[in-house]
Amino acid sequence: MNYILYNPKSNNEHNDLNIIPGKADLEKLGVRQICLIGLDVPQFCQLLTADDRVIICGGDGTLHHFANDAYGVEFPCPIFVIRSGTGNDFLNDIGQTDNEHLVDIREYLKDLPTVEVNGKKLRYINGVGFGLDGAVCEEVDKVKARTDKKVNYTTVALKFLAYKYKGRKAKVTVDGVTREYTDVWVASAMKGRYYGGGMMVSPTQDRGTGKISVMVMHGGSRLKVLTIFPSIFKGNHIKHTEIVEIFEGDDVTVEFDIPCALQIDGETESNVLTYRSYSNNVAPTAAHTPFECAEEAEKNEETAPTV
């Protein structure tokens, strides 16, 4: 059986199942189309055999939700992805450039890093962006709520760079080493190289190592950043070491001085002051998040001896 898992809300709600290559042949062999919204992935996996094929029809946002729902699930059959979303950064990263030569992604659904934010714990497949990219995703969400027209992320990003976004103060801690910055534009933790519809945020990142890359763009005048920013699409922004730094590690915490929007594989989390991201090389209990610290403080108060 061929299972087509589709997200009707992907590609700005313009998802089209007709783009699947060889769909007519698949239908002859038997196809079952299943909406991903509300799907119990572990239960669905129990229906599968080694002779089945699963084809996911959606973009990075669809994959983000699927990866979280499927984490830890052992699929007995290949899992393929069709390029059909607004952003296809994951497929660009693994080298799937078209819909004719599909890649089995089962191995890529393992060993994903975790991000902890606002009391939530999520896995991600591409990256987490704090600052400008989070603000852009938040603005795109607002535009989508007003119109059904496709939204260009790059156009929105350039508008924010030109006048709307203001650099923030931030503390970036990577494997216990803290650096403080002013005028931070972007502070991203990356599993892959791309996000934002083709931005090569961390060109040296290798998702096979299990490590996380942290890219910090800071300082510089608005005009300078606006001039350099387009080079991010080819990864050439890292040549500007006076305003771009990249670190590799396993445990990352980023704190901004005021709440900002955060994007996780293009999905927006608003009103964020801090996030922590860690690889599978770090146990969740190895270091306390701000939320865990608060819980620990409450326990200490409850158990502290009275004087």
Coordinates of N, CA and C in Angstrom, one line a residue, residues 167-174 177-187 214-219 241-247 253-257:
G167 N 18.0 45.8 16.7 CA 18.9 44.9 17.4 C 18.7 44.8 18.9
R168 N 18.8 43.7 19.4 CA 18.6 43.5 20.9 C 19.9 43.1 21.6
K169 N 19.9 43.3 22.9 CA 21.0 42.8 23.7 C 20.8 41.3 24.0
A170 N 21.8 40.6 24.0 CA 21.7 39.1 24.2 C 22.8 38.5 24.9
K171 N 22.6 37.4 25.6 CA 23.6 36.5 26.1 C 23.5 35.2 25.4
V172 N 24.6 34.7 24.9 CA 24.6 33.4 24.2 C 25.6 32.5 24.9
T173 N 25.1 31.4 25.4 CA 25.9 30.4 26.1 C 26.0 29.1 25.3
V174 N 27.2 28.7 25.0 CA 27.4 27.5 24.3 C 28.4 26.6 25.1
V177 N 30.1 28.4 28.0 CA 30.8 29.6 27.8 C 29.8 30.7 27.3
T178 N 29.7 31.8 28.1 CA 28.8 32.8 27.8 C 29.4 34.0 27.2
R179 N 28.8 34.5 26.1 CA 29.2 35.7 25.4 C 28.1 36.7 25.4
E180 N 28.4 38.0 25.7 CA 27.3 39.0 25.7 C 27.5 39.9 24.5
Y181 N 26.3 40.3 23.9 CA 26.3 41.1 22.7 C 25.3 42.2 22.8
T182 N 25.6 43.3 22.0 CA 24.6 44.3 21.8 C 24.2 44.3 20.4
D183 N 23.1 44.9 20.0 CA 22.6 44.9 18.6 C 22.6 43.6 17.9
V184 N 22.0 42.6 18.6 CA 21.9 41.3 17.9 C 20.7 41.2 17.0
W185 N 21.0 40.8 15.7 CA 20.0 40.7 14.7 C 19.4 39.3 14.7
V186 N 20.3 38.3 14.7 CA 19.9 36.9 14.7 C 20.7 36.1 15.6
A187 N 20.1 35.2 16.3 CA 20.8 34.2 17.2 C 20.2 32.8 17.0
V214 N 25.6 27.4 16.1 CA 25.0 28.6 16.6 C 25.5 29.8 15.8
M215 N 24.6 30.5 15.1 CA 25.0 31.6 14.3 C 24.5 32.9 14.9
V216 N 25.4 33.8 15.2 CA 25.1 35.1 15.8 C 25.4 36.2 14.9
M217 N 24.5 37.0 14.5 CA 24.7 38.2 13.6 C 24.5 39.4 14.5
H218 N 25.5 40.2 14.7 CA 25.4 41.3 15.7 C 26.2 42.5 15.3
G219 N 25.8 43.7 15.9 CA 26.6 44.9 15.6 C 26.4 45.4 14.2
T241 N 33.3 38.4 9.4 CA 33.5 38.0 10.8 C 33.4 39.1 11.8
E242 N 33.4 40.3 11.3 CA 33.2 41.5 12.3 C 31.8 41.5 12.8
I243 N 30.8 40.9 12.1 CA 29.4 40.9 12.6 C 28.8 39.6 12.7
V244 N 29.5 38.5 12.2 CA 28.9 37.2 12.2 C 29.9 36.2 12.9
E245 N 29.4 35.5 13.9 CA 30.1 34.5 14.6 C 29.4 33.2 14.5
I246 N 30.1 32.1 14.4 CA 29.5 30.7 14.4 C 30.2 29.9 15.4
F247 N 29.4 29.2 16.3 CA 30.0 28.3 17.3 C 29.3 26.9 17.1
T253 N 22.1 28.1 25.2 CA 21.1 29.0 25.7 C 21.2 30.4 25.2
V254 N 20.1 31.0 24.7 CA 20.1 32.3 24.3 C 19.1 33.1 25.0
E255 N 19.5 34.3 25.6 CA 18.7 35.2 26.3 C 18.7 36.6 25.7
F256 N 17.5 37.1 25.4 CA 17.4 38.5 25.0 C 16.9 39.4 26.1
D257 N 17.1 40.7 25.9 CA 16.8 41.6 27.0 C 15.3 41.9 27.1

